[in-house]
PDB file of C-alpha atoms in Angstrom:
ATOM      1  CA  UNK A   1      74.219-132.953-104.048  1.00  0.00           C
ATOM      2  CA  UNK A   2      75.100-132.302-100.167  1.00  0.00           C
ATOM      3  CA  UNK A   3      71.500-131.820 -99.269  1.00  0.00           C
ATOM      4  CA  UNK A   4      69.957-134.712-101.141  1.00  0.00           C
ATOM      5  CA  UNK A   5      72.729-137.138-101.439  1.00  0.00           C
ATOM      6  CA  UNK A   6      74.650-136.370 -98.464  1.00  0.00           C
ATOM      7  CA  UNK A   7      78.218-136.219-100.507  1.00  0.00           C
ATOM      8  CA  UNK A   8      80.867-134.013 -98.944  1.00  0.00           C
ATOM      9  CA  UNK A   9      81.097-130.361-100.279  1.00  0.00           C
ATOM     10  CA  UNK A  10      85.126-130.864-100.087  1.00  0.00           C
ATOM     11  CA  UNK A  11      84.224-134.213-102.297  1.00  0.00           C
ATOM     12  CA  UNK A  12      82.307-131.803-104.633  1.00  0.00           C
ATOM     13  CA  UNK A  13      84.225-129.701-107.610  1.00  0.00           C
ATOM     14  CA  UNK A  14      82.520-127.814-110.631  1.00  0.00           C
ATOM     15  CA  UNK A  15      83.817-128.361-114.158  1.00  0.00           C
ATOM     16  CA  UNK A  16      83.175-125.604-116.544  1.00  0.00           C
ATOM     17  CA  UNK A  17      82.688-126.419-120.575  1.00  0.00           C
ATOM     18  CA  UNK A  18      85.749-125.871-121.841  1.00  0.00           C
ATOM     19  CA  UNK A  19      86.954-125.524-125.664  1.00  0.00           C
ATOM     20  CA  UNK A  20      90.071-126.462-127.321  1.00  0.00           C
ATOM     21  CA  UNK A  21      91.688-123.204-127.342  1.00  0.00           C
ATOM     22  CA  UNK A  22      94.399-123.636-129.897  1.00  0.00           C
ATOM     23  CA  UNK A  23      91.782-124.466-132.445  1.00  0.00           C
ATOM     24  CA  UNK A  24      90.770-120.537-131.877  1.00  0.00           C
ATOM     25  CA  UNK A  25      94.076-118.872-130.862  1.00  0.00           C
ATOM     26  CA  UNK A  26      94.776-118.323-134.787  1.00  0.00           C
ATOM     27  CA  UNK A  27      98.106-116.313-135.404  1.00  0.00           C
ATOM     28  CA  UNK A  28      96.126-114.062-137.667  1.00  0.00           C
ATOM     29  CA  UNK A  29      95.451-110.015-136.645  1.00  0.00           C
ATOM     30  CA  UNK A  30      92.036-108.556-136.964  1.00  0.00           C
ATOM     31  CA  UNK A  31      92.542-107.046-140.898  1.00  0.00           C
ATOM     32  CA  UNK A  32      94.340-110.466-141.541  1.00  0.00           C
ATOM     33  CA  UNK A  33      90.973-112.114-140.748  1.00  0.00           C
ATOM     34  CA  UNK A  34      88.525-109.665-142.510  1.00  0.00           C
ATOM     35  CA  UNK A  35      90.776-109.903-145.242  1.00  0.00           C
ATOM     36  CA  UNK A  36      90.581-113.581-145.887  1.00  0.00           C
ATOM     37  CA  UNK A  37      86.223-113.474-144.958  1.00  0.00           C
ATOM     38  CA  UNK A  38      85.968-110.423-147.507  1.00  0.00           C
ATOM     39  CA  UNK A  39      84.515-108.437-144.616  1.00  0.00           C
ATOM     40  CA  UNK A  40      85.230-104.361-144.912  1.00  0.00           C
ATOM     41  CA  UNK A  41      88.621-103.264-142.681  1.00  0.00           C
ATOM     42  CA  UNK A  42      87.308 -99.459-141.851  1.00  0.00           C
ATOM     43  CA  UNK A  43      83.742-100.732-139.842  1.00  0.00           C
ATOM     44  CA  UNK A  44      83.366-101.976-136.544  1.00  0.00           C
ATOM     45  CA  UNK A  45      81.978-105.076-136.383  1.00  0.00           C
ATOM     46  CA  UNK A  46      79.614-106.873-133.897  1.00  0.00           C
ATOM     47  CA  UNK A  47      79.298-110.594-134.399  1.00  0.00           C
ATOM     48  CA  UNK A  48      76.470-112.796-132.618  1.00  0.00           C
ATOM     49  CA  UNK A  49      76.982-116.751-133.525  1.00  0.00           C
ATOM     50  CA  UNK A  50      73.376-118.109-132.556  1.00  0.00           C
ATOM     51  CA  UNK A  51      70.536-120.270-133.593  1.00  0.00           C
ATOM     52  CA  UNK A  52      67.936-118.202-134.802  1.00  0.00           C
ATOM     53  CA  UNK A  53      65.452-119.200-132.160  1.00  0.00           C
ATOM     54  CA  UNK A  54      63.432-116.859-129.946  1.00  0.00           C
ATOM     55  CA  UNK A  55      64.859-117.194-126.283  1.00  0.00           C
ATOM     56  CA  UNK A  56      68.143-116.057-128.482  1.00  0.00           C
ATOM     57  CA  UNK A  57      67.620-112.589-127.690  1.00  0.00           C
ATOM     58  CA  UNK A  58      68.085-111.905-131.453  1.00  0.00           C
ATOM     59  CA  UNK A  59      65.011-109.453-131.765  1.00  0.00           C
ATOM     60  CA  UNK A  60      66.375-107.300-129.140  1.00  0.00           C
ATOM     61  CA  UNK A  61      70.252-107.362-130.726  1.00  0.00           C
ATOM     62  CA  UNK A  62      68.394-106.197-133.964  1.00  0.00           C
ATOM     63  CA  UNK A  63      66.853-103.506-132.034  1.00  0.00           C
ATOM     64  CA  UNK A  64      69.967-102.676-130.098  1.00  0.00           C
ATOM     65  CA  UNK A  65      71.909-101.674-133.644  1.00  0.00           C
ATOM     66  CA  UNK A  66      69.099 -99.466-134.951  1.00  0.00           C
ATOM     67  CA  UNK A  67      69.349 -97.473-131.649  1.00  0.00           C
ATOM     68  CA  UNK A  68      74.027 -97.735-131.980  1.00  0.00           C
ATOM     69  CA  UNK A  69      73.518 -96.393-135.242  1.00  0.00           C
ATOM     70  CA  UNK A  70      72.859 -93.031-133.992  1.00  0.00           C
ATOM     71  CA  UNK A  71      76.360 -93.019-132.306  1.00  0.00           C
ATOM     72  CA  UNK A  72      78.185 -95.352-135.137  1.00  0.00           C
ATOM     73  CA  UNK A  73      76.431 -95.100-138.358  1.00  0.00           C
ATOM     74  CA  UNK A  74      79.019 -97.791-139.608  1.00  0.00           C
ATOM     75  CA  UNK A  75      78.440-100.626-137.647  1.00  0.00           C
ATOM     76  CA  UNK A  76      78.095-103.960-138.858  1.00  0.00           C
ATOM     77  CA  UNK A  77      76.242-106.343-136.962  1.00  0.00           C
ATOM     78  CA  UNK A  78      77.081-109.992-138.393  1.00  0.00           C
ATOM     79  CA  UNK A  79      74.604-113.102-137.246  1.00  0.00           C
ATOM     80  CA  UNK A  80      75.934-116.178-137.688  1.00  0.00           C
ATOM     81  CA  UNK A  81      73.944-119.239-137.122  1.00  0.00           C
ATOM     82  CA  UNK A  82      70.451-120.550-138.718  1.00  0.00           C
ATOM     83  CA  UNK A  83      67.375-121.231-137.019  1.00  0.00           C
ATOM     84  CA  UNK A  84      63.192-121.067-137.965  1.00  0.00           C
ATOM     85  CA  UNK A  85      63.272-117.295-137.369  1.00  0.00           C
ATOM     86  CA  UNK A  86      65.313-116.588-139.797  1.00  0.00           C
ATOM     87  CA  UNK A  87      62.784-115.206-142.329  1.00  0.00           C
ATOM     88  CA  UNK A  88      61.469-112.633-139.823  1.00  0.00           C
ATOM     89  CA  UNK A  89      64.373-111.772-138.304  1.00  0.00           C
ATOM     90  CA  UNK A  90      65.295-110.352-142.042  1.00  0.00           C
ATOM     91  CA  UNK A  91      61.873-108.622-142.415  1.00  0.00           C
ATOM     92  CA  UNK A  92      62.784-106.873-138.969  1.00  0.00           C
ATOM     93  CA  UNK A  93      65.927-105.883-140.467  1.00  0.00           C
ATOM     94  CA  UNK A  94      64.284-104.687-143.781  1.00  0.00           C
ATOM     95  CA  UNK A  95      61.518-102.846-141.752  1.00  0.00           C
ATOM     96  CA  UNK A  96      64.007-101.243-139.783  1.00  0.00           C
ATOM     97  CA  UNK A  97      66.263 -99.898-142.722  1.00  0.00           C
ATOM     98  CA  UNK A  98      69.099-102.202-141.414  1.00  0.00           C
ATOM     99  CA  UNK A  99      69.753-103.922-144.425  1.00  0.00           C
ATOM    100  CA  UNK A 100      73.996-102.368-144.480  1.00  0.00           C
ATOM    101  CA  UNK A 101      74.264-102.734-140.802  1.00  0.00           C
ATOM    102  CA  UNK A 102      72.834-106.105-140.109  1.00  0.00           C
ATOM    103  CA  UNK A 103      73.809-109.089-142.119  1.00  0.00           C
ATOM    104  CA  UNK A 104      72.781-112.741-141.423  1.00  0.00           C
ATOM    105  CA  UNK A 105      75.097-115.031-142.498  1.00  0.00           C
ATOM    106  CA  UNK A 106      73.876-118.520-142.410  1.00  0.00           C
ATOM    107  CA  UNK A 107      75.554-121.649-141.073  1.00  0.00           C
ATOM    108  CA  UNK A 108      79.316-120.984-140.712  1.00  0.00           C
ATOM    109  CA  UNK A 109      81.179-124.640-140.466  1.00  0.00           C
ATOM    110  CA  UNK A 110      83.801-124.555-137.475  1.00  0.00           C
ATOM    111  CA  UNK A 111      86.607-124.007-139.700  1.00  0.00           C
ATOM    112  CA  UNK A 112      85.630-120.132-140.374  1.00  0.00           C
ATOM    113  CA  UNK A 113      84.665-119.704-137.023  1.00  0.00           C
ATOM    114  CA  UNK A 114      87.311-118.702-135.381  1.00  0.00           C
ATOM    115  CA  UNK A 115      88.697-116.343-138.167  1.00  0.00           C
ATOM    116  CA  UNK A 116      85.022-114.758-137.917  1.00  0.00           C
ATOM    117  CA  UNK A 117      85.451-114.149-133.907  1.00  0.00           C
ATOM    118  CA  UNK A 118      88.784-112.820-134.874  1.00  0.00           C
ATOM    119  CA  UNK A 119      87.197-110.587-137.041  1.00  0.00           C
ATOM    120  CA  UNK A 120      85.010-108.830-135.122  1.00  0.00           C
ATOM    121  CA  UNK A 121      85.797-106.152-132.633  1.00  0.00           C
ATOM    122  CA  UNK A 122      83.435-107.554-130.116  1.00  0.00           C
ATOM    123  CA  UNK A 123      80.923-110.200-129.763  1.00  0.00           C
ATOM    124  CA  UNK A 124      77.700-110.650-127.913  1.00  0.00           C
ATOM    125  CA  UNK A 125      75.600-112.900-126.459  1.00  0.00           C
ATOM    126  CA  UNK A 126      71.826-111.736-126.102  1.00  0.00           C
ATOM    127  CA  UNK A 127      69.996-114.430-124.624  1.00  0.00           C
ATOM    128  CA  UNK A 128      66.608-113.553-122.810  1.00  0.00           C
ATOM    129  CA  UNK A 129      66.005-117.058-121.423  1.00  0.00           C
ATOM    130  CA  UNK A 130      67.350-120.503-120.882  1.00  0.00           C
ATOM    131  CA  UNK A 131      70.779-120.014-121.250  1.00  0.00           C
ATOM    132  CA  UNK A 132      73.612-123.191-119.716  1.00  0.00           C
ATOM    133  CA  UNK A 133      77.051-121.840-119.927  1.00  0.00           C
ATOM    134  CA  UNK A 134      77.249-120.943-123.300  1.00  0.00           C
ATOM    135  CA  UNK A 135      80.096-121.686-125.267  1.00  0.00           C
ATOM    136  CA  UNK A 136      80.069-119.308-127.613  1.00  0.00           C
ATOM    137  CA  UNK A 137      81.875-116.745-125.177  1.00  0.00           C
ATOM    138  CA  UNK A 138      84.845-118.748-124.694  1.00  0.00           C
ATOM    139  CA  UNK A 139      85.030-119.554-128.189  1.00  0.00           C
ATOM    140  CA  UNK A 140      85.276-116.059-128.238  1.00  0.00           C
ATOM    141  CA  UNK A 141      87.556-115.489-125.690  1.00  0.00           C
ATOM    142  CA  UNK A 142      89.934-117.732-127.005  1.00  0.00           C
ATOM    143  CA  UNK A 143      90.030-116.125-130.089  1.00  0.00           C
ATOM    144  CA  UNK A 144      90.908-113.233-128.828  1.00  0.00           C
ATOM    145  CA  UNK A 145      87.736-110.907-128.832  1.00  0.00           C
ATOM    146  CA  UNK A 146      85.858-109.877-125.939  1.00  0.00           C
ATOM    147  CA  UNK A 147      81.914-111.182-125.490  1.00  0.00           C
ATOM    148  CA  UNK A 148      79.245-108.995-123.924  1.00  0.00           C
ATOM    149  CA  UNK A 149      76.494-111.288-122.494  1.00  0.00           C
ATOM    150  CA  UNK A 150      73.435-110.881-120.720  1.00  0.00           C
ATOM    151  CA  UNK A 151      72.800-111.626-117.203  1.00  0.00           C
ATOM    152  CA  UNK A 152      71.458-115.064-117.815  1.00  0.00           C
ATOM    153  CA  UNK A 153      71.949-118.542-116.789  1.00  0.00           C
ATOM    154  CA  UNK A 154      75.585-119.343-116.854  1.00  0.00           C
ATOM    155  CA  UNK A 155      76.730-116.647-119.173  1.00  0.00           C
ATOM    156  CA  UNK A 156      78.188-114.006-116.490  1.00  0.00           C
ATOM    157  CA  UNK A 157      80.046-116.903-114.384  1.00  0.00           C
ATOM    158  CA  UNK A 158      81.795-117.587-118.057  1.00  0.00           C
ATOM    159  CA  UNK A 159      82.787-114.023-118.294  1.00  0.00           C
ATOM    160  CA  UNK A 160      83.020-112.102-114.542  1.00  0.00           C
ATOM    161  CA  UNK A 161      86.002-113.021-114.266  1.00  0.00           C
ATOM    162  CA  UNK A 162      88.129-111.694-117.168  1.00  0.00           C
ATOM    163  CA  UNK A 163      85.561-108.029-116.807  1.00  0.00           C
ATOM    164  CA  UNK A 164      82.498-107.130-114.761  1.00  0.00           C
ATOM    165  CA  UNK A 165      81.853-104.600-117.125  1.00  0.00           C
ATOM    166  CA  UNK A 166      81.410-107.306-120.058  1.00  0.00           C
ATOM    167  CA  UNK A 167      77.916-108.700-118.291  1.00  0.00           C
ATOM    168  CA  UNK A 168      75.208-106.323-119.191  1.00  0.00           C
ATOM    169  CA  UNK A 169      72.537-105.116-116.368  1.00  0.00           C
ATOM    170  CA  UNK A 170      69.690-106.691-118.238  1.00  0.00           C
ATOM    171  CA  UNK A 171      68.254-108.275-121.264  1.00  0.00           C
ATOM    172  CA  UNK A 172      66.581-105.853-123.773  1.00  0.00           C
ATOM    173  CA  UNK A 173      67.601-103.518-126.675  1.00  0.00           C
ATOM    174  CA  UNK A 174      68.292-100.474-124.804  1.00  0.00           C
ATOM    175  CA  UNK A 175      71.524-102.306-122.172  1.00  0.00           C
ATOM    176  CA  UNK A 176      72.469-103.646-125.394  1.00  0.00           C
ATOM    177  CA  UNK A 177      72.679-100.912-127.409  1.00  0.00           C
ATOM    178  CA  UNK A 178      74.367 -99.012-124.228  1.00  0.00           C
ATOM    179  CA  UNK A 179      76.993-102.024-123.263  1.00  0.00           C
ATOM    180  CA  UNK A 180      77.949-101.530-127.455  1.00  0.00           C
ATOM    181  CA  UNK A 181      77.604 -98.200-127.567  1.00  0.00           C
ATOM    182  CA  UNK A 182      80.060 -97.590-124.183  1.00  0.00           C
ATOM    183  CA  UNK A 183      82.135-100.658-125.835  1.00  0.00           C
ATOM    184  CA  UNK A 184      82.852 -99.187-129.281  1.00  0.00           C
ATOM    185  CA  UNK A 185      83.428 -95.640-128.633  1.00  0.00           C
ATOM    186  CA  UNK A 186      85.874 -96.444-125.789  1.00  0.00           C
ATOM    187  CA  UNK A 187      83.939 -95.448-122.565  1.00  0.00           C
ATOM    188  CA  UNK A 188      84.079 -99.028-121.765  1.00  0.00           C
ATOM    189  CA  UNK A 189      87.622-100.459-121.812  1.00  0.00           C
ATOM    190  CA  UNK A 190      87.307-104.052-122.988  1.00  0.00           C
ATOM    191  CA  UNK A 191      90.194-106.347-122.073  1.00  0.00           C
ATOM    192  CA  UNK A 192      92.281-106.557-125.390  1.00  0.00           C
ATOM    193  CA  UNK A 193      93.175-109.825-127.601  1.00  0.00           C
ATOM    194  CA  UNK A 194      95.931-110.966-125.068  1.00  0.00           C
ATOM    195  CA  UNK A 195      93.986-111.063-121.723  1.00  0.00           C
ATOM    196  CA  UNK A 196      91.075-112.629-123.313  1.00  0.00           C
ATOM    197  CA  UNK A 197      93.284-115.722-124.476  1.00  0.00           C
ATOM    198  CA  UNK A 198      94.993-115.764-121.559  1.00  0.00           C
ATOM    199  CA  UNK A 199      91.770-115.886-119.333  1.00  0.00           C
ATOM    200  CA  UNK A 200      90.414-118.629-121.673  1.00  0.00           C
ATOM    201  CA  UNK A 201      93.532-120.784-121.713  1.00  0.00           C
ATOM    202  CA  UNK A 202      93.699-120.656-118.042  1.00  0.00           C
ATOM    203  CA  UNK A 203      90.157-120.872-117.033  1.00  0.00           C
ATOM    204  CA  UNK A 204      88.345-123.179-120.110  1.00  0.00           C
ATOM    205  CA  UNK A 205      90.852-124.880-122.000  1.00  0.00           C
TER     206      UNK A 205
END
């Protein structure tokens, strides 16, 4: 805008997407929420809420759980979203002997949403390509669970500043499955339910 339109910088200000972030901030705990979605309190959960298109990165989350199942045989990848992949995106999962770890949910209307983010221990965001800002992570945020993302588009600006650590090095399977792996067995210290509100409220709401 300064170089082609010639408007001030100091005249210039960047608004972020932002999300209503009481509409996420639900005074439930984590069991609470599994509880009411039927979803099993002893597992860790991952939960990815995409359309199930390619530049999604949805292959290589697939991917990413067979190799995290070595580590934690329990964990439960959830996919929420629907999209023209979703067909072979189960036949990877069959192929791969995923079918208890990796479960695609369908369309979730925005009223379970946020009791689904609650839900989950972590979330992730595995885009390869064309990514904006992505919404999803504060969505996330604000409902109290932390997002890893790749290092695409807007997606680390959302994020950078609640946790470095929480932007991967790279698309693919393998930094997946090691950003997961470091983030469920502790070697990674996510920012807990409190500081990812707060960040959230104060930065997107």
């Amino acid at each position: 805008l300064t170089s082609r339109y010639g408007i001030p910088a100091e005249r210039i200000r960047v608004v972020p997407g932002c999300v209503n972030v009481d509409q996420f901030n639900l005074p439930l705990t984590q069991n609470e929420a599994r509880l009411r979605l039927q979803l099993p309190l002893g597992r860790p959960i991952v939960l990815a809420v995409r359309r199930l298109v390619r530049r999604m990165g949805l292959e290589d989350l697939i991917d990413a759980v067979k190799l995290v199942k070595r580590r934690h045989p329990d964990v439960l990848l959830l996919i929420a979203g629907k999209g023209r992949l979703q067909q072979e995106l189960q036949q990877r999962i069959d192929d791969a002997g995923l079918g208890d770890n990796v479960k695609l949910l369908g369309f979730v209307p925005d009223e379970h949403l946020a009791s689904l983010y609650r839900a989950a221990d972590i979330s992730v965001v595995p885009t390869v390509a064309l990514e904006g800002f992505g919404l999803i992570t504060v969505e996330s945020l604000a409902s109290g669970t932390p997002v890893l993302v790749t290092p695409v588009g807007g997606l680390p600006e959302a994020v950078a500043g609640l946790s470095q650590d929480l932007v991967l090095p790279s698309t693919g399977a393998d930094a997946i499955a090691d950003g997961l792996g470091k983030a469920l067995d502790g070697s990674m210290k996510l920012p807990d339910a409190d500081a990812c509100r707060a960040y959230a409220r104060a930065n997107f709401d």
